[in-house]
Amino acid sequence: YENNLKSFEMLNLEIEYPKKPSKYSQQEWEARVNLAACYRLTDYYGWTSTVYNHITLRVPDTDTFLINGFGLNYNEICASNLVLVDLDGNKLSDDDFPINKAGFIIHSAIHQARPKDLHCVMHSHEVNSQTLAASKSKLIPLTQEGCQLYERVGYHEFNGIVLNDEEKEKLINAIGNEKHTLLMRNHGLITAGPTAAWAFIRHQHFIRNAEVQLKLMASNAEMSIISDNILKHTREQFEGGSAQAGAKVRHPEWPAFWRLLDTLDEKWKH
């Protein structure tokens, strides 16, 4: 028991980045490590579509972005094999990894529309969100964590694979100035945020709420609908940080996710 206590005392509740390679700035290296964590966690939770879909992250104070090399499984992605691109999806990094330029269109639309607050854009075809997207229903905030999605979800109608500027405009209109999440009808889910942690955690909470909602819909049970004033109050608790009061960092689950990934494969952050 005492040994277990000592091991818990040694846990780092904050983040320590591995030593950066000389070819990266500190800002780019930290962005690479955080984005690699997103990809590995997406694989861990089973939200992947093999090599498809993307998570992108702006390198701070630049108009450059990191994206996965096209053809890599998410469990093969690490900090050093992420690819650097510009806002048009043109490759900037000197490596052999291809990119899916067409797949970057969705991401570039949101990065372009919200350059001040949505620096990480996460897109998946996870089954619960994709099921909800295939229905006529909107997301109903039904869980405590789901309350943070109140008035923060937009909807994009399906018009085929997003490959042109016309669809980019529709995406930009759907997310507007106040939303950070898009349910793409008959397609999938987008969440975005100022950091990789924000985008991933919003993805996780949307999926959990969608799963609860779908189970309630299937059971035909009466839903316990949360009032608008309570939804707004709880959303503000999450957005303002009081929901994490007492933690050493803004998102205490993020260092915990790092520790989880380290137990699986420490190469993810190199």
Coordinates of C-alpha atoms in Angstrom, one line a residue:
Y1 CA 0.0 0.0 0.0
E2 CA 2.8 2.4 0.9
N3 CA 4.6 1.6 -2.4
N4 CA 1.4 2.4 -4.3
L5 CA 1.0 5.7 -2.5
K6 CA 4.6 6.6 -3.4
S7 CA 4.0 5.8 -7.1
F8 CA 0.9 8.1 -7.1
E9 CA 2.9 10.9 -5.4
M10 CA 5.4 10.6 -8.3
L11 CA 2.8 11.1 -11.0
N12 CA 3.4 14.3 -12.9
L13 CA 0.1 16.2 -13.0
E14 CA 1.5 18.7 -15.4
I15 CA 3.0 18.3 -18.8
E16 CA 6.7 18.0 -19.6
Y17 CA 7.6 18.0 -23.3
P18 CA 10.4 15.7 -24.6
K19 CA 13.6 17.4 -25.8
K20 CA 12.9 19.0 -29.2
P21 CA 14.9 18.1 -32.3
S22 CA 17.0 21.1 -33.5
K23 CA 15.1 21.5 -36.7
Y24 CA 11.9 22.6 -35.0
S25 CA 11.1 25.8 -33.0
Q26 CA 9.8 25.2 -29.5
Q27 CA 6.3 26.3 -30.5
E28 CA 6.2 23.9 -33.5
W29 CA 7.6 21.0 -31.4
E30 CA 5.0 21.5 -28.6
A31 CA 2.2 21.7 -31.3
R32 CA 3.5 18.4 -32.8
V33 CA 3.5 16.6 -29.5
N34 CA 0.0 17.8 -28.6
L35 CA -1.4 16.9 -32.0
A36 CA 0.3 13.5 -31.9
A37 CA -1.5 12.9 -28.6
C38 CA -4.8 13.6 -30.3
Y39 CA -4.2 11.1 -33.0
R40 CA -3.1 8.4 -30.6
L41 CA -6.1 9.0 -28.3
T42 CA -8.5 8.9 -31.3
D43 CA -7.0 5.5 -32.1
Y44 CA -7.3 4.4 -28.5
Y45 CA -11.0 5.2 -28.3
G46 CA -11.7 3.5 -31.6
W47 CA -12.9 6.6 -33.5
T48 CA -10.7 6.1 -36.5
S49 CA -11.5 5.2 -40.1
T50 CA -8.2 3.5 -40.8
V51 CA -6.0 6.2 -42.6
Y52 CA -8.8 8.6 -43.3
N53 CA -10.0 11.8 -41.6
H54 CA -7.8 14.5 -40.1
I55 CA -6.9 16.5 -37.1
T56 CA -5.1 19.8 -37.7
L57 CA -3.4 22.2 -35.5
R58 CA -2.0 25.7 -36.2
V59 CA 1.6 26.3 -35.2
P60 CA 1.2 29.3 -32.8
D61 CA 1.7 32.7 -34.3
T62 CA 2.0 31.4 -37.9
D63 CA -0.3 30.5 -40.8
T64 CA 1.1 27.0 -41.0
F65 CA -0.6 23.8 -39.8
L66 CA 0.2 20.3 -38.9
I67 CA -1.6 17.3 -40.4
N68 CA -1.2 13.5 -40.6
G69 CA 0.7 11.9 -43.4
F70 CA -1.8 10.3 -45.7
G71 CA -1.6 6.5 -45.4
L72 CA -0.5 6.3 -41.8
N73 CA -2.7 4.5 -39.3
Y74 CA -3.4 6.8 -36.3
N75 CA -1.4 4.4 -34.0
E76 CA 1.7 5.1 -36.3
I77 CA 1.5 8.8 -36.0
C78 CA 4.1 10.5 -33.8
A79 CA 5.3 14.1 -33.2
S80 CA 8.1 13.9 -35.8
N81 CA 6.1 12.4 -38.7
L82 CA 3.4 15.0 -38.8
V83 CA 3.4 17.1 -41.9
L84 CA 3.5 20.9 -42.1
V85 CA 1.2 22.6 -44.6
D86 CA 0.0 26.1 -45.4
L87 CA -3.6 27.3 -45.4
D88 CA -4.1 26.0 -49.0
G89 CA -2.8 22.6 -48.0
N90 CA 0.5 23.0 -49.8
K91 CA 3.2 20.9 -48.2
L92 CA 6.0 22.8 -46.5
S93 CA 7.9 20.1 -44.6
D94 CA 10.8 18.3 -46.1
D95 CA 9.8 14.7 -45.7
D96 CA 8.5 11.8 -47.8
F97 CA 5.0 11.7 -46.3
P98 CA 2.1 12.5 -48.7
I99 CA -0.9 14.5 -47.6
N100 CA -4.6 14.4 -48.6
K101 CA -5.0 17.9 -49.9
A102 CA -8.7 17.4 -50.6
G103 CA -9.2 16.2 -47.0
F104 CA -7.7 19.5 -45.7
I105 CA -10.4 21.6 -47.4
I106 CA -12.8 21.1 -44.4
H107 CA -10.1 22.1 -42.0
S108 CA -8.8 25.0 -43.9
A109 CA -12.4 26.5 -44.1
I110 CA -12.6 26.6 -40.3
H111 CA -9.0 27.7 -39.8
Q112 CA -9.7 30.5 -42.3
A113 CA -13.0 31.6 -40.7
R114 CA -11.8 31.6 -37.1
P115 CA -8.1 32.4 -37.0
K116 CA -8.2 33.8 -33.5
D117 CA -9.9 31.0 -31.5
L118 CA -10.2 27.7 -33.4
H119 CA -6.6 26.6 -33.8
C120 CA -7.2 22.8 -33.7
V121 CA -9.8 21.2 -35.9
M122 CA -10.8 17.5 -35.3
H123 CA -12.9 15.5 -37.8
S124 CA -14.0 11.9 -37.4
H125 CA -16.5 9.4 -38.6
E126 CA -17.1 8.0 -35.1
V127 CA -20.2 5.8 -35.1
N128 CA -22.4 7.5 -32.5
S129 CA -22.0 11.0 -34.0
Q130 CA -22.3 9.6 -37.5
T131 CA -25.5 7.8 -36.5
L132 CA -26.9 11.1 -35.1
A133 CA -25.8 12.8 -38.3
A134 CA -27.8 10.3 -40.3
S135 CA -31.0 11.2 -38.4
K136 CA -33.1 14.3 -38.6
S137 CA -32.4 15.0 -34.9
K138 CA -30.2 17.7 -33.5
L139 CA -27.9 17.1 -30.5
I140 CA -29.9 17.5 -27.2
P141 CA -27.6 18.3 -24.2
L142 CA -28.6 15.5 -21.8
T143 CA -25.5 15.0 -19.7
Q144 CA -23.6 17.3 -17.4
E145 CA -20.6 17.4 -19.8
G146 CA -23.0 17.7 -22.8
C147 CA -24.2 21.0 -21.3
Q148 CA -21.1 22.8 -22.7
L149 CA -22.4 22.1 -26.2
Y150 CA -25.5 24.2 -25.6
E151 CA -25.8 26.7 -28.5
R152 CA -22.3 25.7 -29.7
V153 CA -23.3 23.1 -32.4
G154 CA -23.9 23.9 -36.0
Y155 CA -25.2 21.7 -38.8
H156 CA -24.0 21.2 -42.3
E157 CA -26.1 19.4 -44.9
F158 CA -24.6 16.7 -47.0
N159 CA -23.7 17.6 -50.6
G160 CA -21.2 14.9 -51.4
I161 CA -17.5 14.9 -50.5
V162 CA -16.3 18.4 -49.6
L163 CA -14.0 19.2 -52.5
N164 CA -14.7 22.8 -53.6
D165 CA -14.9 26.4 -52.3
E166 CA -18.7 26.5 -52.4
E167 CA -18.8 23.8 -49.7
K168 CA -16.2 25.7 -47.7
E169 CA -18.5 28.7 -47.6
K170 CA -21.3 26.5 -46.3
L171 CA -19.1 25.2 -43.6
I172 CA -18.0 28.7 -42.6
N173 CA -21.7 29.8 -42.4
A174 CA -22.6 26.7 -40.4
I175 CA -20.0 27.3 -37.7
G176 CA -20.5 31.1 -37.5
N177 CA -18.8 33.1 -34.9
E178 CA -20.0 31.4 -31.7
K179 CA -20.0 27.7 -32.4
H180 CA -17.1 25.3 -32.2
T181 CA -18.8 22.0 -33.2
L182 CA -20.4 20.9 -36.5
L183 CA -22.5 17.8 -37.0
M184 CA -22.2 17.1 -40.7
R185 CA -25.3 15.4 -41.9
N186 CA -24.8 11.9 -43.3
H187 CA -21.1 12.5 -42.8
G188 CA -19.5 12.9 -39.4
L189 CA -18.4 15.2 -36.6
I190 CA -16.1 18.3 -36.3
T191 CA -15.0 19.8 -33.1
A192 CA -12.6 22.7 -32.8
G193 CA -10.9 24.7 -30.1
P194 CA -8.0 27.0 -29.2
T195 CA -5.8 24.0 -28.3
A196 CA -5.6 20.3 -29.1
A197 CA -6.9 19.5 -25.7
W198 CA -10.0 21.6 -26.2
A199 CA -10.8 20.0 -29.5
F200 CA -10.3 16.5 -28.3
I201 CA -12.2 16.9 -25.1
R202 CA -15.2 18.5 -26.9
H203 CA -15.1 15.5 -29.3
Q204 CA -15.2 13.1 -26.4
H205 CA -18.1 14.9 -24.7
F206 CA -20.1 15.2 -27.9
I207 CA -19.8 11.5 -28.6
R208 CA -20.8 10.5 -25.0
N209 CA -23.8 12.8 -25.1
A210 CA -24.8 11.5 -28.6
E211 CA -24.5 7.9 -27.3
V212 CA -26.8 8.7 -24.4
Q213 CA -29.3 10.4 -26.7
L214 CA -29.4 7.6 -29.2
K215 CA -30.0 5.0 -26.5
L216 CA -32.8 7.1 -25.1
M217 CA -34.3 7.5 -28.5
A218 CA -34.1 3.7 -29.1
S219 CA -35.7 2.9 -25.8
N220 CA -38.5 5.4 -26.3
A221 CA -38.0 6.5 -22.7
E222 CA -39.0 10.0 -21.7
M223 CA -36.0 12.3 -21.8
S224 CA -35.1 14.5 -18.8
I225 CA -34.7 17.9 -20.6
I226 CA -32.5 20.4 -18.9
S227 CA -33.8 24.0 -18.8
D228 CA -32.1 26.7 -20.9
N229 CA -31.0 28.6 -17.9
I230 CA -29.3 25.6 -16.3
L231 CA -27.8 24.6 -19.7
K232 CA -26.3 28.1 -20.0
H233 CA -25.1 28.2 -16.4
T234 CA -23.4 24.8 -16.7
R235 CA -21.8 25.7 -20.1
E236 CA -20.3 28.8 -18.5
Q237 CA -18.9 26.6 -15.7
F238 CA -17.1 24.6 -18.2
E239 CA -16.0 27.4 -20.5
G240 CA -14.9 29.6 -17.5
G241 CA -12.9 26.9 -15.8
S242 CA -14.8 26.5 -12.5
A243 CA -15.7 22.9 -13.5
Q244 CA -12.0 22.2 -13.1
A245 CA -11.5 24.2 -9.9
G246 CA -8.5 23.1 -7.9
A247 CA -6.6 21.4 -10.8
K248 CA -3.0 22.2 -11.5
V249 CA -3.8 22.8 -15.2
R250 CA -6.8 24.0 -17.2
H251 CA -7.6 20.5 -18.4
P252 CA -6.3 18.0 -15.8
E253 CA -7.4 15.1 -18.1
W254 CA -4.8 16.1 -20.7
P255 CA -1.7 15.1 -18.6
A256 CA -3.6 12.0 -17.6
F257 CA -4.1 11.2 -21.3
W258 CA -0.4 11.6 -21.8
R259 CA 0.4 9.2 -19.0
L260 CA -2.1 6.7 -20.6
L261 CA -0.4 7.0 -24.0
D262 CA 3.1 6.5 -22.3
T263 CA 1.9 3.1 -21.0
L264 CA 0.9 2.1 -24.5
D265 CA 3.9 3.3 -26.6
E266 CA 6.2 6.1 -25.5
K267 CA 7.3 6.7 -29.2
W268 CA 4.1 8.8 -29.8
K269 CA 5.8 11.9 -28.5
H270 CA 9.1 11.6 -30.4

